[in-house]
Tab-separated table of C-alpha atoms in Angstrom:
chain	number	residue	atom	x	y	z
A	754	MET	CA	-29.780	3.886	-35.517
A	755	ILE	CA	-29.022	3.173	-31.857
A	756	ALA	CA	-25.679	4.893	-32.141
A	757	LEU	CA	-27.391	7.880	-33.726
A	758	GLY	CA	-29.965	7.922	-30.962
A	759	LEU	CA	-27.305	7.781	-28.296
A	760	THR	CA	-25.307	10.547	-29.957
A	761	ALA	CA	-28.406	12.723	-30.182
A	762	TYR	CA	-29.247	11.952	-26.573
A	763	TRP	CA	-25.758	12.895	-25.510
A	764	MET	CA	-25.835	16.092	-27.581
A	765	PHE	CA	-29.174	17.353	-26.398
A	766	THR	CA	-28.986	16.358	-22.759
A	767	PRO	CA	-27.504	19.190	-20.748
A	768	HIS	CA	-24.067	17.963	-19.878
A	769	VAL	CA	-23.683	17.573	-16.142
A	770	VAL	CA	-20.219	17.837	-14.660
A	771	ARG	CA	-19.703	15.532	-11.709
A	772	VAL	CA	-17.196	16.729	-9.157
A	773	ARG	CA	-15.965	14.028	-6.804
A	774	ILE	CA	-14.779	15.179	-3.410
A	775	SER	CA	-13.371	12.983	-0.678
A	776	THR	CA	-13.845	14.093	2.885
A	777	THR	CA	-13.739	12.830	6.424
A	778	THR	CA	-16.777	11.114	7.878
A	779	SER	CA	-16.926	13.538	10.813
A	780	LEU	CA	-17.240	16.554	8.526
A	781	TYR	CA	-19.603	14.859	6.096
A	782	GLN	CA	-21.977	13.615	8.790
A	783	THR	CA	-22.695	17.156	9.964
A	784	GLY	CA	-24.274	17.921	6.574
A	785	LEU	CA	-22.343	21.169	6.140
A	786	LEU	CA	-20.841	20.117	2.818
A	787	ASP	CA	-24.236	19.163	1.412
A	788	ARG	CA	-25.579	22.575	2.426
A	789	LEU	CA	-22.643	24.344	0.756
A	790	ALA	CA	-23.041	22.195	-2.369
A	791	GLU	CA	-26.778	22.880	-2.554
A	792	ARG	CA	-26.217	26.618	-2.539
A	793	PHE	CA	-23.472	26.358	-5.111
A	794	GLU	CA	-25.573	24.154	-7.380
A	795	GLU	CA	-28.411	26.687	-7.256
A	796	LYS	CA	-26.227	29.013	-9.295
A	797	HIS	CA	-24.429	26.443	-11.400
A	798	HIS	CA	-27.081	24.143	-12.776
A	799	HIS	CA	-24.918	21.704	-14.646
A	800	VAL	CA	-22.634	20.703	-11.833
A	801	THR	CA	-23.232	18.086	-9.188
A	802	PHE	CA	-21.017	17.260	-6.240
A	803	GLU	CA	-20.426	13.730	-5.042
A	804	PHE	CA	-18.953	13.396	-1.586
A	805	ILE	CA	-17.060	10.286	-0.615
A	806	ALA	CA	-16.909	10.187	3.171
A	807	VAL	CA	-14.000	8.125	4.479
A	808	GLY	CA	-11.238	8.460	7.067
A	809	THR	CA	-8.797	11.333	6.554
A	810	GLY	CA	-6.017	8.897	5.627
A	811	ARG	CA	-8.123	7.305	2.924
A	812	ALA	CA	-9.529	10.638	1.747
A	813	LEU	CA	-5.976	11.743	0.926
A	814	LYS	CA	-5.128	8.345	-0.551
A	815	LEU	CA	-8.088	8.667	-2.935
A	816	ALA	CA	-6.644	12.023	-3.982
A	817	GLU	CA	-3.252	10.464	-4.615
A	818	ARG	CA	-4.775	7.779	-6.828
A	819	GLY	CA	-6.668	10.404	-8.801
A	820	ASP	CA	-10.106	9.095	-7.802
A	821	VAL	CA	-11.332	12.479	-6.569
A	822	CYS	CA	-10.886	16.092	-7.630
A	823	ALA	CA	-10.888	17.820	-4.242
A	824	VAL	CA	-10.452	16.980	-0.559
A	825	PHE	CA	-11.983	18.555	2.552
A	826	VAL	CA	-10.009	17.412	5.607
A	827	HIS	CA	-8.745	18.374	9.058
A	828	ALA	CA	-5.355	16.803	9.708
A	829	PRO	CA	-2.600	19.405	9.122
A	830	ARG	CA	0.242	16.949	9.545
A	831	LEU	CA	-1.184	14.491	6.997
A	832	GLU	CA	-2.164	17.324	4.648
A	833	GLU	CA	1.376	18.704	4.795
A	834	ALA	CA	2.805	15.367	3.653
A	835	TYR	CA	0.547	15.300	0.583
A	836	VAL	CA	1.129	18.994	-0.189
A	837	GLU	CA	4.874	18.366	-0.138
A	838	ARG	CA	4.503	15.520	-2.623
A	839	GLY	CA	2.460	17.772	-4.899
A	840	VAL	CA	-0.699	15.620	-4.728
A	841	ILE	CA	-2.942	18.401	-3.465
A	842	VAL	CA	-2.652	22.139	-4.124
A	843	GLY	CA	-4.324	25.468	-3.421
A	844	GLY	CA	-5.156	24.811	0.217
A	845	ARG	CA	-7.788	27.063	1.771
A	846	ILE	CA	-8.805	27.060	5.420
A	847	PHE	CA	-12.597	27.425	5.424
A	848	ALA	CA	-13.756	26.512	8.933
A	849	TYR	CA	-12.628	25.585	12.399
A	850	ASN	CA	-14.061	24.381	15.669
A	851	TYR	CA	-12.704	22.702	18.750
A	852	PHE	CA	-12.092	19.189	19.906
A	853	VAL	CA	-13.586	18.306	23.270
A	854	ILE	CA	-12.654	15.724	25.873
A	855	VAL	CA	-15.766	13.769	26.751
A	856	GLY	CA	-16.321	11.214	29.468
A	857	PRO	CA	-18.862	9.777	31.903
A	858	SER	CA	-20.716	12.470	33.843
A	859	SER	CA	-19.396	10.972	37.104
A	860	ASP	CA	-15.916	12.023	35.867
A	861	PRO	CA	-13.914	9.404	37.810
A	862	ALA	CA	-10.602	10.944	36.739
A	863	GLY	CA	-11.717	14.414	37.855
A	864	ILE	CA	-10.779	16.260	34.670
A	865	ARG	CA	-13.404	18.989	35.069
A	866	GLY	CA	-11.577	22.216	35.756
A	867	SER	CA	-8.268	21.019	34.322
A	868	GLU	CA	-5.999	23.878	33.272
A	869	SER	CA	-5.093	22.336	29.933
A	870	ALA	CA	-5.910	19.354	27.744
A	871	ALA	CA	-2.528	17.862	28.639
A	872	GLU	CA	-3.371	18.205	32.325
A	873	ALA	CA	-6.736	16.491	31.741
A	874	PHE	CA	-4.947	13.635	29.934
A	875	ARG	CA	-2.486	13.311	32.823
A	876	ARG	CA	-5.397	12.919	35.217
A	877	ILE	CA	-6.995	10.291	32.985
A	878	TYR	CA	-3.668	8.445	32.844
A	879	ARG	CA	-3.362	8.430	36.620
A	880	ALA	CA	-6.955	7.276	37.074
A	881	GLY	CA	-6.429	4.632	34.381
A	882	GLU	CA	-3.360	3.253	36.128
A	883	GLY	CA	-5.404	3.209	39.325
A	884	GLY	CA	-8.113	1.189	37.608
A	885	ARG	CA	-10.679	3.972	37.886
A	886	ALA	CA	-10.924	5.126	34.272
A	887	LEU	CA	-10.835	3.899	30.664
A	888	PHE	CA	-9.903	5.770	27.507
A	889	VAL	CA	-11.050	4.834	24.000
A	890	SER	CA	-8.751	6.006	21.231
A	891	ARG	CA	-9.744	6.232	17.568
A	892	GLY	CA	-6.520	4.384	16.757
A	893	ASP	CA	-7.049	4.921	13.023
A	894	ASN	CA	-4.575	7.675	12.149
A	895	SER	CA	-7.493	10.052	11.571
A	896	GLY	CA	-7.234	13.776	12.193
A	897	THR	CA	-8.735	13.307	15.630
A	898	HIS	CA	-6.402	10.417	16.440
A	899	VAL	CA	-3.353	12.360	15.340
A	900	ARG	CA	-4.426	15.214	17.614
A	901	GLU	CA	-5.044	12.889	20.552
A	902	LEU	CA	-1.526	11.471	20.217
A	903	SER	CA	-0.034	14.954	20.188
A	904	ILE	CA	-1.824	15.781	23.447
A	905	TRP	CA	-0.398	12.628	25.057
A	906	ARG	CA	3.011	13.768	23.848
A	907	LEU	CA	2.433	17.228	25.327
A	908	ALA	CA	1.502	15.542	28.587
A	909	GLY	CA	4.755	13.582	28.443
A	910	LEU	CA	2.948	10.249	28.576
A	911	ASP	CA	2.647	7.179	26.376
A	912	PRO	CA	-0.565	5.256	27.060
A	913	GLN	CA	-0.113	2.741	24.258
A	914	GLY	CA	-0.433	-0.849	25.417
A	915	ARG	CA	-1.869	0.104	28.806
A	916	PRO	CA	-4.839	-2.109	29.716
A	917	TRP	CA	-7.175	0.874	30.236
A	918	TYR	CA	-6.262	2.404	26.849
A	919	LYS	CA	-8.493	0.887	24.146
A	920	GLU	CA	-7.572	1.485	20.518
A	921	ALA	CA	-10.837	1.163	18.631
A	922	GLY	CA	-9.657	1.591	15.058
A	923	GLN	CA	-13.071	2.929	14.044
A	924	GLY	CA	-14.837	6.137	13.094
A	925	MET	CA	-15.759	8.941	15.486
A	926	ALA	CA	-19.389	7.928	15.930
A	927	GLU	CA	-18.505	4.265	16.625
A	928	THR	CA	-15.765	5.330	19.046
A	929	LEU	CA	-18.163	7.612	20.943
A	930	VAL	CA	-20.727	4.815	21.230
A	931	MET	CA	-17.995	2.522	22.560
A	932	ALA	CA	-16.852	5.112	25.099
A	933	ASP	CA	-20.463	5.599	26.164
A	934	GLU	CA	-20.927	1.847	26.672
A	935	MET	CA	-17.643	1.441	28.531
A	936	MET	CA	-18.057	4.600	30.626
A	937	ALA	CA	-14.752	5.719	29.134
A	938	TYR	CA	-13.138	9.009	28.136
A	939	THR	CA	-12.346	9.967	24.568
A	940	LEU	CA	-11.382	12.928	22.397
A	941	SER	CA	-14.054	13.973	19.895
A	942	ASP	CA	-14.805	16.733	17.473
A	943	ILE	CA	-17.676	18.773	18.837
A	944	SER	CA	-19.967	18.267	15.826
A	945	THR	CA	-20.031	14.453	15.877
A	946	PHE	CA	-20.525	14.476	19.629
A	947	LEU	CA	-23.442	16.914	19.478
A	948	SER	CA	-25.186	15.140	16.633
A	949	LEU	CA	-25.001	11.749	18.390
A	950	LYS	CA	-26.072	13.288	21.663
A	951	GLU	CA	-29.009	14.884	19.861
A	952	LYS	CA	-30.053	11.477	18.528
A	953	GLY	CA	-30.025	10.070	22.046
A	954	ARG	CA	-27.238	7.607	21.246
A	955	LEU	CA	-25.009	8.826	24.088
A	956	THR	CA	-26.557	8.534	27.522
A	957	ASN	CA	-23.477	8.647	29.751
A	958	LEU	CA	-21.072	10.973	27.988
A	959	GLU	CA	-20.677	14.686	28.633
A	960	VAL	CA	-18.231	17.345	27.530
A	961	LEU	CA	-15.809	17.535	30.451
A	962	TYR	CA	-13.071	19.678	28.966
A	963	SER	CA	-13.223	22.129	26.080
A	964	GLY	CA	-11.633	25.259	24.739
A	965	GLY	CA	-8.134	26.453	24.226
A	966	GLU	CA	-5.947	26.787	21.170
A	967	GLU	CA	-4.454	23.375	21.868
A	968	LEU	CA	-7.767	21.770	20.886
A	969	ILE	CA	-8.449	23.803	17.762
A	970	ASN	CA	-9.672	21.754	14.804
A	971	ILE	CA	-8.904	23.336	11.443
A	972	TYR	CA	-10.735	22.309	8.259
A	973	SER	CA	-9.015	22.879	4.914
A	974	ALA	CA	-9.969	22.279	1.302
A	975	TYR	CA	-7.600	21.373	-1.545
A	976	VAL	CA	-7.751	20.706	-5.250
A	977	VAL	CA	-6.167	17.478	-6.448
A	978	GLU	CA	-3.320	18.288	-8.829
A	979	SER	CA	-3.994	15.382	-11.199
A	980	CYS	CA	-7.592	16.509	-11.775
A	981	GLY	CA	-8.296	18.562	-14.890
A	982	GLY	CA	-10.899	20.023	-17.219
A	983	ALA	CA	-14.323	21.214	-16.202
A	984	GLU	CA	-14.279	19.097	-13.045
A	985	ARG	CA	-11.206	20.920	-11.778
A	986	MET	CA	-12.631	24.280	-12.715
A	987	TYR	CA	-15.758	23.654	-10.664
A	988	ALA	CA	-13.781	22.126	-7.810
A	989	GLU	CA	-11.697	25.292	-7.616
A	990	GLU	CA	-14.781	27.474	-7.810
A	991	PHE	CA	-16.495	25.480	-5.083
A	992	ILE	CA	-13.532	25.869	-2.739
A	993	GLU	CA	-13.463	29.605	-3.483
A	994	PHE	CA	-17.182	29.706	-2.707
A	995	ALA	CA	-16.757	27.859	0.616
A	996	ALA	CA	-13.945	30.171	1.719
A	997	GLY	CA	-15.655	33.263	0.274
A	998	PRO	CA	-18.210	35.564	1.921
A	999	GLU	CA	-21.312	33.553	1.009
A	1000	GLY	CA	-19.843	30.215	2.048
A	1001	GLN	CA	-18.477	31.660	5.267
A	1002	GLU	CA	-21.940	32.924	6.155
A	1003	ILE	CA	-23.318	29.392	5.791
A	1004	VAL	CA	-20.438	28.006	7.882
A	1005	ALA	CA	-21.104	30.569	10.625
A	1006	SER	CA	-24.747	29.663	11.089
A	1007	TYR	CA	-24.759	25.974	10.219
A	1008	GLY	CA	-26.193	23.762	12.945
A	1009	GLU	CA	-27.978	26.520	14.840
A	1010	GLU	CA	-31.490	25.290	14.129
A	1011	GLU	CA	-30.671	21.647	14.861
A	1012	PHE	CA	-28.286	21.836	17.812
A	1013	GLY	CA	-29.005	25.273	19.209
A	1014	ARG	CA	-25.485	26.393	18.447
A	1015	PRO	CA	-23.319	26.624	15.343
A	1016	LEU	CA	-21.059	23.610	14.768
A	1017	PHE	CA	-18.295	25.560	13.027
A	1018	SER	CA	-16.734	28.986	13.038
A	1019	PRO	CA	-15.927	30.716	9.748
A	1020	ALA	CA	-12.212	30.992	9.093
A	1021	ALA	CA	-12.127	34.216	7.073
A	1022	SER	CA	-11.989	36.688	9.976
A	1023	ARG	CA	-9.056	34.957	11.707
A	1024	LEU	CA	-7.214	33.644	8.685
A	1025	GLN	CA	-3.679	34.791	9.554
A	1026	GLU	CA	-3.932	33.409	13.071
A	1027	LEU	CA	-5.372	30.102	11.829
A	1028	LYS	CA	-2.620	29.780	9.229
A	1029	ALA	CA	0.004	30.160	11.945
A	1030	LEU	CA	-1.751	27.547	14.085
A	1031	TRP	CA	-2.047	25.243	11.084
A	1032	GLU	CA	1.719	25.545	10.434
A	1033	LYS	CA	2.383	24.745	14.063
A	1034	LEU	CA	0.151	21.659	13.942
A	1035	ALA	CA	1.623	20.474	10.639
A	1036	GLY	CA	5.131	20.717	12.033
A	1037	ALA	CA	4.725	19.778	15.651
A	1038	GLN	CA	2.781	16.553	15.335
A	1039	GLY	CA	5.201	13.884	14.288
B	204	MET	CA	5.131	-5.028	19.376
B	205	SER	CA	6.444	-5.264	15.824
B	206	ILE	CA	4.075	-5.281	12.887
B	207	VAL	CA	4.847	-8.954	12.199
B	208	GLU	CA	4.017	-9.920	15.778
B	209	GLU	CA	0.845	-7.898	15.603
B	210	VAL	CA	-0.257	-9.535	12.343
B	211	LEU	CA	0.475	-12.932	13.870
B	212	GLU	CA	-1.550	-12.079	16.963
B	213	ILE	CA	-4.496	-10.887	14.851
B	214	THR	CA	-4.311	-13.994	12.667
B	215	LEU	CA	-4.317	-16.344	15.659
B	216	ARG	CA	-7.234	-14.450	17.199
B	217	SER	CA	-9.204	-14.742	13.937
B	218	LEU	CA	-8.551	-18.485	13.853
B	219	ALA	CA	-9.502	-18.978	17.495
B	220	VAL	CA	-12.629	-16.811	17.395
B	221	SER	CA	-14.050	-18.103	14.112
B	222	GLY	CA	-12.949	-21.685	14.825
B	223	THR	CA	-14.730	-21.669	18.171
B	224	ALA	CA	-17.800	-20.034	16.645
B	225	THR	CA	-17.953	-22.659	13.883
B	226	LEU	CA	-17.537	-25.622	16.240
B	227	LEU	CA	-20.116	-24.132	18.589
B	228	ALA	CA	-22.558	-23.650	15.708
B	229	SER	CA	-21.917	-27.220	14.514
B	230	THR	CA	-22.982	-28.690	17.855
B	231	TRP	CA	-26.535	-27.568	17.183
B	232	SER	CA	-26.549	-27.154	13.406
B	233	VAL	CA	-25.654	-30.753	12.525
B	234	PRO	CA	-28.306	-32.341	14.805
B	235	LEU	CA	-30.796	-29.785	13.506
B	236	ALA	CA	-29.841	-30.690	9.948
B	237	TYR	CA	-30.371	-34.355	10.746
B	238	ILE	CA	-33.849	-33.670	12.098
B	239	LEU	CA	-34.724	-31.537	9.090
B	240	ALA	CA	-33.445	-34.168	6.660
B	241	LYS	CA	-36.763	-36.016	6.678
B	242	PRO	CA	-39.752	-35.024	4.598
B	243	GLY	CA	-42.459	-33.075	6.407
B	244	ARG	CA	-44.352	-29.803	6.061
B	245	LEU	CA	-43.031	-28.100	9.172
B	246	ARG	CA	-39.535	-29.351	8.432
B	247	GLY	CA	-39.802	-27.982	4.908
B	248	LEU	CA	-40.925	-24.618	6.221
B	249	ILE	CA	-38.061	-24.381	8.723
B	250	ALA	CA	-35.607	-25.409	6.009
B	251	SER	CA	-36.813	-22.676	3.646
B	252	ILE	CA	-36.602	-20.053	6.382
B	253	LEU	CA	-33.038	-21.113	7.143
B	254	GLU	CA	-32.199	-21.045	3.442
B	255	ALA	CA	-33.393	-17.461	3.248
B	256	LEU	CA	-31.283	-16.530	6.268
B	257	VAL	CA	-28.042	-17.854	4.749
B	258	GLY	CA	-27.378	-14.471	3.168
B	259	ILE	CA	-28.344	-12.262	6.101
B	260	PRO	CA	-26.210	-9.078	6.113
B	261	THR	CA	-23.663	-9.402	8.893
B	262	VAL	CA	-24.033	-5.762	9.832
B	263	LEU	CA	-27.766	-6.316	10.421
B	264	LEU	CA	-27.168	-9.289	12.693
B	265	GLY	CA	-24.369	-7.311	14.336
B	266	LEU	CA	-26.724	-4.415	15.027
B	267	ALA	CA	-29.448	-6.657	16.454
B	268	LEU	CA	-26.992	-8.391	18.794
B	269	TYR	CA	-25.419	-5.053	19.707
B	270	MET	CA	-28.833	-3.838	20.881
B	271	LEU	CA	-29.140	-6.987	23.011
B	272	PHE	CA	-25.632	-6.849	24.485
B	273	SER	CA	-25.533	-3.071	24.972
B	274	ARG	CA	-25.406	-1.663	28.479
B	275	SER	CA	-29.032	-0.690	28.094
B	276	GLY	CA	-29.963	-3.913	26.267
B	277	VAL	CA	-31.734	-6.984	27.619
B	278	LEU	CA	-28.502	-8.973	27.913
B	279	GLY	CA	-26.363	-6.030	28.999
B	280	PHE	CA	-25.715	-7.594	32.388
B	281	LEU	CA	-23.586	-10.279	30.722
B	282	HIS	CA	-20.937	-7.633	29.870
B	283	LEU	CA	-20.249	-9.379	26.589
B	284	LEU	CA	-20.069	-6.301	24.361
B	285	TYR	CA	-16.591	-5.501	22.988
B	286	THR	CA	-15.133	-8.867	23.931
B	287	ALA	CA	-13.960	-11.737	21.728
B	288	LYS	CA	-16.735	-13.866	23.274
B	289	ALA	CA	-19.357	-11.572	21.777
B	290	ILE	CA	-17.866	-12.138	18.312
B	291	VAL	CA	-17.928	-15.909	18.901
B	292	VAL	CA	-21.629	-15.796	19.799
B	293	GLY	CA	-22.473	-13.549	16.844
B	294	GLN	CA	-20.562	-15.612	14.298
B	295	ALA	CA	-21.993	-18.864	15.662
B	296	ILE	CA	-25.500	-17.505	15.045
B	297	LEU	CA	-24.447	-16.179	11.646
B	298	VAL	CA	-23.199	-19.526	10.315
B	299	THR	CA	-25.986	-21.656	11.775
B	300	PRO	CA	-28.313	-21.378	8.741
B	301	LEU	CA	-25.467	-22.049	6.299
B	302	ILE	CA	-24.179	-25.161	8.076
B	303	THR	CA	-27.683	-26.488	8.703
B	304	VAL	CA	-28.931	-26.005	5.160
B	305	THR	CA	-25.878	-27.479	3.452
B	306	ALA	CA	-25.522	-30.388	5.909
B	307	CYS	CA	-29.223	-31.095	5.599
B	308	ARG	CA	-28.887	-31.632	1.873
B	309	VAL	CA	-26.199	-34.278	2.342
B	310	LEU	CA	-27.961	-35.969	5.230
B	311	LYS	CA	-31.189	-36.158	3.275
B	312	SER	CA	-29.718	-38.384	0.612
B	313	ALA	CA	-27.881	-40.446	3.239
B	314	ARG	CA	-31.073	-40.975	5.209
B	315	GLU	CA	-32.898	-41.953	2.039
B	316	SER	CA	-30.326	-44.447	0.823
B	317	PHE	CA	-28.817	-45.928	3.975
B	318	GLU	CA	-31.162	-45.517	6.865
B	319	GLU	CA	-34.033	-47.470	5.454
B	320	MET	CA	-31.717	-50.190	4.369
B	321	ALA	CA	-30.164	-50.314	7.829
B	322	LEU	CA	-33.573	-50.415	9.479
B	323	ALA	CA	-34.687	-53.131	7.093
B	324	LEU	CA	-31.618	-55.157	8.005
B	325	GLY	CA	-32.614	-54.947	11.675
B	326	ALA	CA	-30.666	-51.919	12.985
B	327	ASP	CA	-32.348	-49.788	15.643
B	328	ASP	CA	-32.948	-46.039	15.257
B	329	LEU	CA	-29.691	-44.978	16.861
B	330	GLN	CA	-27.634	-47.402	14.807
B	331	ALA	CA	-29.387	-46.226	11.675
B	332	MET	CA	-28.602	-42.620	12.552
B	333	ALA	CA	-24.961	-43.473	13.183
B	334	ILE	CA	-24.729	-45.126	9.780
B	335	ALA	CA	-26.361	-42.173	8.023
B	336	LEU	CA	-24.041	-39.733	9.751
B	337	ARG	CA	-20.940	-41.756	9.005
B	338	GLU	CA	-21.860	-42.125	5.355
B	339	SER	CA	-22.372	-38.387	4.976
B	340	LEU	CA	-19.349	-37.298	7.015
B	341	PRO	CA	-17.412	-35.771	4.086
B	342	GLY	CA	-20.415	-33.680	3.108
B	343	VAL	CA	-21.093	-32.561	6.686
B	344	ALA	CA	-17.406	-31.697	7.078
B	345	SER	CA	-17.518	-29.465	4.016
B	346	SER	CA	-20.611	-27.736	5.450
B	347	VAL	CA	-18.610	-26.981	8.566
B	348	VAL	CA	-15.695	-25.723	6.467
B	349	MET	CA	-18.079	-23.423	4.584
B	350	GLY	CA	-19.344	-22.168	7.919
B	351	PHE	CA	-15.806	-21.423	9.055
B	352	SER	CA	-15.025	-19.631	5.830
B	353	ARG	CA	-18.104	-17.415	6.235
B	354	ALA	CA	-17.263	-16.716	9.888
B	355	VAL	CA	-13.620	-15.855	9.375
B	356	GLY	CA	-14.447	-13.637	6.393
B	357	GLU	CA	-17.311	-11.637	7.909
B	358	LEU	CA	-16.817	-8.046	8.998
B	359	GLY	CA	-20.051	-6.593	10.388
B	360	ILE	CA	-20.325	-8.689	13.539
B	361	ALA	CA	-16.645	-8.465	14.459
B	362	LEU	CA	-16.790	-4.687	14.042
B	363	MET	CA	-20.027	-4.050	15.929
B	364	LEU	CA	-19.715	-6.611	18.717
B	365	GLY	CA	-15.935	-6.686	19.037
B	366	GLY	CA	-15.209	-3.020	18.441
B	367	ASN	CA	-11.909	-3.710	16.632
B	368	ILE	CA	-9.949	-3.029	19.835
B	369	ARG	CA	-6.233	-3.431	19.329
B	370	GLY	CA	-4.821	-6.343	21.295
B	371	ALA	CA	-8.281	-7.493	22.373
B	372	THR	CA	-10.856	-7.896	19.616
B	373	ARG	CA	-9.051	-6.980	16.396
B	374	VAL	CA	-9.401	-9.775	13.824
B	375	LEU	CA	-8.263	-10.044	10.208
B	376	THR	CA	-11.367	-8.524	8.627
B	377	THR	CA	-11.553	-5.546	11.003
B	378	ALA	CA	-7.810	-5.003	10.577
B	379	ILE	CA	-8.344	-4.975	6.791
B	380	ALA	CA	-11.176	-2.440	7.122
B	381	LEU	CA	-8.963	-0.277	9.321
B	382	SER	CA	-6.011	-0.429	6.916
B	383	VAL	CA	-8.291	0.550	4.033
B	384	SER	CA	-9.706	3.504	5.983
B	385	MET	CA	-6.156	4.608	6.765
B	386	GLY	CA	-5.177	4.387	3.103
B	387	GLU	CA	-2.718	1.567	3.765
B	388	TYR	CA	-3.786	-0.551	0.837
B	389	ASP	CA	-0.641	-2.703	0.814
B	390	LEU	CA	-1.148	-3.869	4.376
B	391	ALA	CA	-4.844	-4.488	3.646
B	392	LEU	CA	-3.994	-6.716	0.671
B	393	TYR	CA	-1.366	-8.542	2.713
B	394	LEU	CA	-3.879	-9.242	5.482
B	395	GLY	CA	-6.412	-10.265	2.834
B	396	ALA	CA	-3.949	-12.784	1.420
B	397	ILE	CA	-3.553	-14.310	4.889
B	398	LEU	CA	-7.333	-14.524	5.248
B	399	VAL	CA	-7.783	-16.310	1.920
B	400	ALA	CA	-4.817	-18.582	2.641
B	401	ILE	CA	-6.369	-19.648	5.960
B	402	SER	CA	-9.708	-20.511	4.352
B	403	VAL	CA	-8.035	-22.480	1.584
B	404	LEU	CA	-5.708	-24.282	4.009
B	405	VAL	CA	-8.555	-25.314	6.291
B	406	SER	CA	-10.592	-26.557	3.356
B	407	VAL	CA	-7.713	-28.557	1.851
B	408	THR	CA	-6.739	-30.017	5.240
B	409	VAL	CA	-10.260	-31.287	5.851
B	410	LYS	CA	-10.347	-32.847	2.373
B	411	LEU	CA	-7.005	-34.572	3.004
B	412	LEU	CA	-8.175	-35.888	6.378
B	413	GLU	CA	-11.222	-37.359	4.691
B	414	GLU	CA	-9.080	-39.127	2.154
B	415	VAL	CA	-6.850	-40.598	4.831
B	416	GLN	CA	-9.870	-41.874	6.711
B	417	GLY	CA	-11.765	-42.607	3.515
B	418	PRO	CA	-13.832	-45.760	2.902
């Protein structure tokens, strides 16, 4: 009887496909993915997206273990390694924005007006050695951390082990709060910084250096090769949607009402250029 | 620094931080337990409150202390935030209810069975207390061991008050959390094995010491 009931229940309940997607905390916390998923679900009633927000390293690891069906990440070098091993396929660039160097408004290292990010880092290094500045690093092999290390390399410096260089080993929001408390500099994605600033959690930090191709932050989406069936079909469709005209429109305007400016730029109009930059980042950061 | 050296450094820091926190907590928890080990309404009330606090989420306590120690917090002038000292303070507070409640239980039966007898035989209050404490030493020691195990295994306080800074405040649990977030599951399990081994070793050592000193 119970078995019959359960079978009937299963047969007559509209079957909902759950699509699991792992992503980085910084992207997830902006709410962009939820907005994209909401729109997608409006048209496809029997699909529901479940986002697992973790560090980029773990997001890709979850893909490798087959625990998720898609990944939305921003670390070209790490992505490249998993693409090469055939774990993730069908990469699409769907958004980009820029990293910013933030620090105390008093700017003890004087990085305002630096000509490049590497130059700004050199100034921080000098001020650090002189005991006038601190730098908090993510230190967690995240997309942001990987980028920070490549800027140090561009600057020809190795800050590791220096007393003023603090490796936090935590997420972006925690690292920003630490930098704010310590009156230190750090590298952040613009969206996490703005959302924390908006919440009043950062009283000392300001954007001191921004712009430039060297600080571009490229977000890509992939399907996990080991995923199959309806889940994979919807995962592929969702990625198409995010990179397609409707998704790109959402990307272009997202964040305007809350932060007064969009948090991301749509990738579609600059795709060739972004692909070249992505290749460069995937290869150059070792 | 090689990975082995780094793991060793993190392990020693975990031992030092949580060991200090536990000993610090014991200096007030054991006397408190002794006071609470006598029947009384107020005592009963305090004991039940402490019992409820045994399971307090570490991240909640971590957040509350973070607000206190923050630059803009009441105790910001102490500059404790993101130091190993801050973790010691946090963990000491964390394990206080656990040590007090468990030690209290042992001391209660000791006070009931030995103290009155000692007093009846002409001992003064202090002597009676010394006898009760000595008789319940194994039980009190295991309370302290439990406290250490909770301290060394907690994550929320070490993460929020210490900041998981490499070479400064990184301990075993925050290193495990970091390895997991980086997808380095093998390293995380390896660190976890060290953590469990430490707890077991401390517990067994205390038991052995008791047997050597035993009655």
